[in-house]
Amino acid sequence: MSQNRVDEYRRNFITALGGAAAVVAVAPTLLLREAHAAGEVAAKPADQAVTNAKRWGMLIDVTKLTDGGAGMVAACKKEHGWGDEAHSSPEQQAHWARVVKVTDKLTHNSFSLPVMCQHCENPPCVDVCPTGASMKRADGIVQVNKHTCIGCRYCMMACPYKARSFVHEALQDQKPHSPRGMGTVESCNMCVHRIDNGQLPACVEAAPDAVVFGDLNDPNSAVSQAMKTIGGKQIRADLELNTGVRYHGI
Amino acid sequence: MASQAIIFRETNDSKGFYILLALLGALLALGALAFFTAEHHGHHITGMNNQVVWGLPHVFAIFLIVAASGALNVGSIGTVFGKKLYQPMGRLSALLAISLLVGGLIVLVLDLGHPDRLIVAMTTYNFKSIFAWNIILYNGFLALSAVYIWTMMDRKVKKFYKLAGVAAFTWRLILTAGTGSIFGFLVARDFYNSAVMAPLFIVMSFALGLSVFILVLHFAYAWTGRQLGDVVMNRLRYLLAVFIGGVLLLEGARHFTGLYIAQKAGVEHFILFEGGLYTQLFWVGQIMLGSLLPLSLIFCRKLTNNRIALLLAALFTILGGFAQLYVILIGGQAYPLTLFPDADVSSDYFDGVLNTYVPSIWELMLGMGGVALTLVMVTIGVKVLRFLPDSLSDAVADPHSK
């Protein structure tokens, strides 16, 4: 079922990507993408180690996000259960993703985009972590090992995107697939539990017309092809972190 | 040789000793209460949050850690650079260094989200992390300082005195460079990402460590009725002036560079001119009260040989250093991260706005607990072992001074 859903998102995205003329112009490419989309997010057997054959990433077309990404953020919150910490102040509550409105100071051109962990190839949070709890999986997913995080928050100081949150209180009724813990740091993990299960991340599923997800290492994957066609910008590209989350329209 | 005439003796049993311990014990108890309260409830009872992630405990911890390496300088000047006047103070210097470091580390560790996982931090290292290197550097510093004390106290290992002193001195320079680099290596924060943070922290350690040493030395001698002459204190007085000047030089270089580079100019303007509390702490706390006032107290001719003036100079240097660290740590985080240069950003999660931080009483209690632990260690140390020379009067310290 999930695979059909993946294909459906690809098709929706492709359809929405451009006008009729653009579709005609890139039709061969899109057909190729259709062919390779199948099996892109295949389930990983639990006894099989993660390899670096794939690097997961996504392209978010903010021009297609009518809500600026609020739906994606809501889906993330629902999937992982963050942000309802009763005793924490608004500044202390966890935020794995948020909608940021950007207005250029000179041109006053404005747009909104969802900002979460950018899953950098060279993540500063991984570099600075003293215990190695902040880690990058072989397939490019950056996440926190909750068993070895000592709660020093150095990764939060290092992250350019304010993508990480510290849990300031004891938590109740957690999601079994997304364990969290007081005194540890957490962030978007690209819905690693879903990817390993052959599903798309929750935020991607929430915005099928605007987001393409897939293997950045495969030049023929839907996400690679989409980026080749419309580009994929990084936030703070000057830091040369080579982010796995890319944007169109920023 | 002056040092041969020096007799080291434990401090006497006195009512004052126990009163001091009781006072410090009360502060320690408050620190412990703060720790257990935060451990039980979580960090939501503190003023720290996901915008300002390091707060007052880190100001205390880094102050104590930086001062620790600086406190060892007095011993190093005697051992490494062969200045005999400083050699009798070597034992106290190393004891104070160890005590300050332990006091700072206890605050740092007890503020962790998971202090129970200290064993993880001690056994699992990510060697690309300067923080991991610091854990090794801190432990090595404690060990080397202890060995250094041993070579000063035990005649049988006297031949290793110089070697231990050089090793400890070298190690402490690397350690403080490492502490500064905790900030210097933060690529995304314009107020921090600079190589100057390493030497800045080194020269800060010189000034802060010496200031703490001057106060501890004075009160240790005053409260135990021992003689402490002007020869020793005046040497420390002018040394302090040199170190304060060094801090001003590097701070000047850092801030002028920040103003010059457009990317850093925003946060520099914030700290230097528009930052409210942080601007006041910088100009009034760090520069005027923490640097210019101590320099005036040191160089004012009417105050030559004036002990109170020197103690005030040391005290204000410490307060200035505290203000400086508060501005660096909290001020640097208060200024928002730059996601998109040349653009205004906003969100429901405090993007593009100045972050607020109000320290809680728990954080203050934890920090003061670290200070108290340092002073308890020194107080008990000089009571049970021979750290303090019986006298540091001018005649003993430098027979040729008059």
mmCIF file of C-alpha atoms in Angstrom, chain A residues 14-190:
data_model
loop_
_atom_site.group_PDB
_atom_site.id
_atom_site.type_symbol
_atom_site.label_atom_id
_atom_site.label_comp_id
_atom_site.label_asym_id
_atom_site.label_seq_id
_atom_site.Cartn_x
_atom_site.Cartn_y
_atom_site.Cartn_z
ATOM 1 C CA ILE A 14 5.085 16.148 -10.919
ATOM 2 C CA THR A 15 1.679 17.314 -12.037
ATOM 3 C CA ALA A 16 1.899 20.340 -9.842
ATOM 4 C CA LEU A 17 5.492 21.075 -10.740
ATOM 5 C CA GLY A 18 4.941 23.295 -13.684
ATOM 6 C CA GLY A 19 2.544 24.343 -16.362
ATOM 7 C CA ALA A 20 1.630 22.224 -19.374
ATOM 8 C CA ALA A 21 4.524 23.507 -21.449
ATOM 9 C CA ALA A 22 7.017 22.661 -18.775
ATOM 10 C CA VAL A 23 5.589 19.199 -18.433
ATOM 11 C CA VAL A 24 5.994 18.629 -22.173
ATOM 12 C CA ALA A 25 9.559 19.854 -22.055
ATOM 13 C CA VAL A 26 10.630 17.558 -19.256
ATOM 14 C CA ALA A 27 8.330 14.657 -20.013
ATOM 15 C CA PRO A 28 11.096 12.126 -20.775
ATOM 16 C CA THR A 29 12.773 12.900 -17.480
ATOM 17 C CA LEU A 30 9.538 12.537 -15.603
ATOM 18 C CA LEU A 31 8.833 9.215 -17.184
ATOM 19 C CA LEU A 32 12.255 8.071 -16.094
ATOM 20 C CA ARG A 33 11.544 9.303 -12.600
ATOM 21 C CA GLU A 34 8.273 7.410 -12.552
ATOM 22 C CA ALA A 35 10.112 4.252 -13.418
ATOM 23 C CA HIS A 36 12.646 4.656 -10.628
ATOM 24 C CA ALA A 37 10.268 5.867 -7.970
ATOM 25 C CA ALA A 38 9.102 2.323 -7.449
ATOM 26 C CA GLY A 39 11.131 0.752 -4.677
ATOM 27 C CA GLU A 40 12.824 3.975 -3.606
ATOM 28 C CA VAL A 41 11.625 3.735 -0.057
ATOM 29 C CA ALA A 42 11.762 -0.006 0.341
ATOM 30 C CA ALA A 43 11.403 -1.453 3.813
ATOM 31 C CA LYS A 44 14.676 -2.423 5.481
ATOM 32 C CA PRO A 45 14.740 -5.812 7.238
ATOM 33 C CA ALA A 46 15.396 -5.243 10.938
ATOM 34 C CA ASP A 47 18.433 -7.552 10.957
ATOM 35 C CA GLN A 48 20.068 -5.720 8.071
ATOM 36 C CA ALA A 49 22.550 -2.938 8.819
ATOM 37 C CA VAL A 50 22.040 0.514 7.373
ATOM 38 C CA THR A 51 24.486 1.231 4.559
ATOM 39 C CA ASN A 52 25.645 4.375 2.846
ATOM 40 C CA ALA A 53 24.366 3.130 -0.506
ATOM 41 C CA LYS A 54 21.450 5.523 -0.082
ATOM 42 C CA ARG A 55 21.331 9.033 1.277
ATOM 43 C CA TRP A 56 17.844 10.088 2.201
ATOM 44 C CA GLY A 57 16.798 13.630 1.474
ATOM 45 C CA MET A 58 13.922 15.774 0.356
ATOM 46 C CA LEU A 59 13.089 18.704 -1.846
ATOM 47 C CA ILE A 60 10.475 21.108 -0.550
ATOM 48 C CA ASP A 61 8.871 23.377 -3.132
ATOM 49 C CA VAL A 62 7.738 26.278 -0.980
ATOM 50 C CA THR A 63 5.853 27.820 -3.918
ATOM 51 C CA LYS A 64 3.493 24.856 -3.707
ATOM 52 C CA LEU A 65 3.003 25.089 0.040
ATOM 53 C CA THR A 66 -0.179 27.131 0.399
ATOM 54 C CA ASP A 67 0.111 27.055 4.192
ATOM 55 C CA GLY A 68 3.851 27.740 4.337
ATOM 56 C CA GLY A 69 4.400 24.244 5.684
ATOM 57 C CA ALA A 70 2.054 24.399 8.670
ATOM 58 C CA GLY A 71 0.467 21.108 7.613
ATOM 59 C CA MET A 72 3.876 19.453 7.520
ATOM 60 C CA VAL A 73 4.718 20.771 10.982
ATOM 61 C CA ALA A 74 1.360 19.592 12.336
ATOM 62 C CA ALA A 75 1.924 16.131 10.872
ATOM 63 C CA CYS A 76 5.353 15.979 12.518
ATOM 64 C CA LYS A 77 3.919 17.032 15.845
ATOM 65 C CA LYS A 78 1.189 14.410 15.602
ATOM 66 C CA GLU A 79 3.633 11.703 14.589
ATOM 67 C CA HIS A 80 6.151 12.352 17.380
ATOM 68 C CA GLY A 81 4.052 14.031 20.051
ATOM 69 C CA TRP A 82 6.290 16.991 20.796
ATOM 70 C CA GLY A 83 5.294 20.489 21.860
ATOM 71 C CA ASP A 84 2.699 19.736 24.532
ATOM 72 C CA GLU A 85 5.047 19.843 27.495
ATOM 73 C CA ALA A 86 2.718 21.198 30.198
ATOM 74 C CA HIS A 87 5.260 22.654 32.619
ATOM 75 C CA SER A 88 7.634 24.142 30.088
ATOM 76 C CA SER A 89 7.454 27.760 28.983
ATOM 77 C CA PRO A 90 6.898 28.483 25.281
ATOM 78 C CA GLU A 91 10.662 29.038 24.968
ATOM 79 C CA GLN A 92 11.307 25.681 26.621
ATOM 80 C CA GLN A 93 8.799 23.580 24.698
ATOM 81 C CA ALA A 94 10.117 21.224 22.062
ATOM 82 C CA HIS A 95 9.897 22.180 18.398
ATOM 83 C CA TRP A 96 11.118 19.623 15.888
ATOM 84 C CA ALA A 97 9.827 21.741 13.027
ATOM 85 C CA ARG A 98 8.405 25.224 12.609
ATOM 86 C CA VAL A 99 7.170 27.568 9.896
ATOM 87 C CA VAL A 100 9.478 30.527 9.349
ATOM 88 C CA LYS A 101 8.336 33.600 7.445
ATOM 89 C CA VAL A 102 11.137 35.337 5.560
ATOM 90 C CA THR A 103 10.960 38.877 4.178
ATOM 91 C CA ASP A 104 13.867 40.322 2.255
ATOM 92 C CA LYS A 105 14.903 43.653 3.763
ATOM 93 C CA LEU A 106 15.522 45.348 0.415
ATOM 94 C CA THR A 107 12.956 43.848 -1.941
ATOM 95 C CA HIS A 108 10.327 42.980 0.690
ATOM 96 C CA ASN A 109 9.798 39.755 -1.188
ATOM 97 C CA SER A 110 8.289 37.323 1.274
ATOM 98 C CA PHE A 111 7.848 33.573 1.601
ATOM 99 C CA SER A 112 7.333 30.954 4.285
ATOM 100 C CA LEU A 113 9.026 27.615 4.698
ATOM 101 C CA PRO A 114 9.138 24.748 7.169
ATOM 102 C CA VAL A 115 12.460 24.527 9.015
ATOM 103 C CA MET A 116 13.578 21.365 10.738
ATOM 104 C CA CYS A 117 16.791 19.368 11.011
ATOM 105 C CA GLN A 118 18.456 19.786 7.636
ATOM 106 C CA HIS A 119 20.261 16.427 7.860
ATOM 107 C CA CYS A 120 23.624 17.874 6.893
ATOM 108 C CA GLU A 121 26.330 15.787 5.314
ATOM 109 C CA ASN A 122 28.764 17.585 7.642
ATOM 110 C CA PRO A 123 26.587 18.181 10.689
ATOM 111 C CA PRO A 124 28.068 20.559 13.323
ATOM 112 C CA CYS A 125 25.899 18.888 15.982
ATOM 113 C CA VAL A 126 27.637 15.565 15.326
ATOM 114 C CA ASP A 127 31.089 17.149 15.346
ATOM 115 C CA VAL A 128 30.657 18.763 18.755
ATOM 116 C CA CYS A 129 28.864 15.978 20.660
ATOM 117 C CA PRO A 130 31.305 14.685 23.301
ATOM 118 C CA THR A 131 29.845 11.187 23.519
ATOM 119 C CA GLY A 132 28.860 10.594 19.911
ATOM 120 C CA ALA A 133 25.168 10.486 20.872
ATOM 121 C CA SER A 134 24.473 13.054 18.180
ATOM 122 C CA MET A 135 25.091 10.878 15.177
ATOM 123 C CA LYS A 136 24.593 10.560 11.441
ATOM 124 C CA ARG A 137 23.321 7.234 10.208
ATOM 125 C CA ALA A 138 25.062 5.735 7.201
ATOM 126 C CA ASP A 139 22.061 6.678 5.083
ATOM 127 C CA GLY A 140 22.415 10.361 6.010
ATOM 128 C CA ILE A 141 19.775 10.608 8.744
ATOM 129 C CA VAL A 142 21.018 12.786 11.606
ATOM 130 C CA GLN A 143 19.546 11.902 14.985
ATOM 131 C CA VAL A 144 20.243 11.583 18.713
ATOM 132 C CA ASN A 145 20.993 8.339 20.499
ATOM 133 C CA LYS A 146 18.801 8.865 23.564
ATOM 134 C CA HIS A 147 20.751 6.269 25.530
ATOM 135 C CA THR A 148 24.089 8.066 25.375
ATOM 136 C CA CYS A 149 22.951 11.704 25.294
ATOM 137 C CA ILE A 150 24.143 13.310 28.538
ATOM 138 C CA GLY A 151 22.076 16.460 28.013
ATOM 139 C CA CYS A 152 24.962 18.935 27.688
ATOM 140 C CA ARG A 153 23.160 20.862 24.871
ATOM 141 C CA TYR A 154 26.406 21.585 23.020
ATOM 142 C CA CYS A 155 24.737 20.309 19.829
ATOM 143 C CA MET A 156 22.025 22.927 20.285
ATOM 144 C CA MET A 157 24.688 25.608 20.498
ATOM 145 C CA ALA A 158 26.255 24.263 17.306
ATOM 146 C CA CYS A 159 23.156 23.799 15.128
ATOM 147 C CA PRO A 160 22.779 26.718 12.685
ATOM 148 C CA TYR A 161 19.066 26.001 12.248
ATOM 149 C CA LYS A 162 17.826 25.880 15.861
ATOM 150 C CA ALA A 163 16.490 22.487 14.906
ATOM 151 C CA ARG A 164 17.123 20.831 18.246
ATOM 152 C CA SER A 165 15.144 20.843 21.471
ATOM 153 C CA PHE A 166 16.003 19.863 25.011
ATOM 154 C CA VAL A 167 13.308 18.089 26.984
ATOM 155 C CA HIS A 168 12.763 20.182 30.101
ATOM 156 C CA GLU A 169 10.317 17.933 31.980
ATOM 157 C CA ALA A 170 9.160 14.360 32.493
ATOM 158 C CA LEU A 171 6.896 13.146 29.699
ATOM 159 C CA GLN A 172 3.737 11.038 29.730
ATOM 160 C CA ASP A 173 1.974 8.996 27.056
ATOM 161 C CA GLN A 174 4.780 8.922 24.541
ATOM 162 C CA LYS A 175 4.484 7.460 21.094
ATOM 163 C CA PRO A 176 5.976 3.950 21.175
ATOM 164 C CA HIS A 177 7.697 4.502 17.822
ATOM 165 C CA SER A 178 9.259 7.801 18.873
ATOM 166 C CA PRO A 179 10.664 7.554 22.409
ATOM 167 C CA ARG A 180 11.661 10.821 24.068
ATOM 168 C CA GLY A 181 13.209 11.528 27.430
ATOM 169 C CA MET A 182 13.637 14.276 30.010
ATOM 170 C CA GLY A 183 17.157 15.627 30.049
ATOM 171 C CA THR A 184 18.019 14.616 26.493
ATOM 172 C CA VAL A 185 18.149 16.507 23.223
ATOM 173 C CA GLU A 186 15.905 15.607 20.317
ATOM 174 C CA SER A 187 15.152 16.688 16.785
ATOM 175 C CA CYS A 188 13.621 15.631 13.484
ATOM 176 C CA ASN A 189 14.900 12.169 12.644
ATOM 177 C CA MET A 190 13.298 12.111 9.208
#
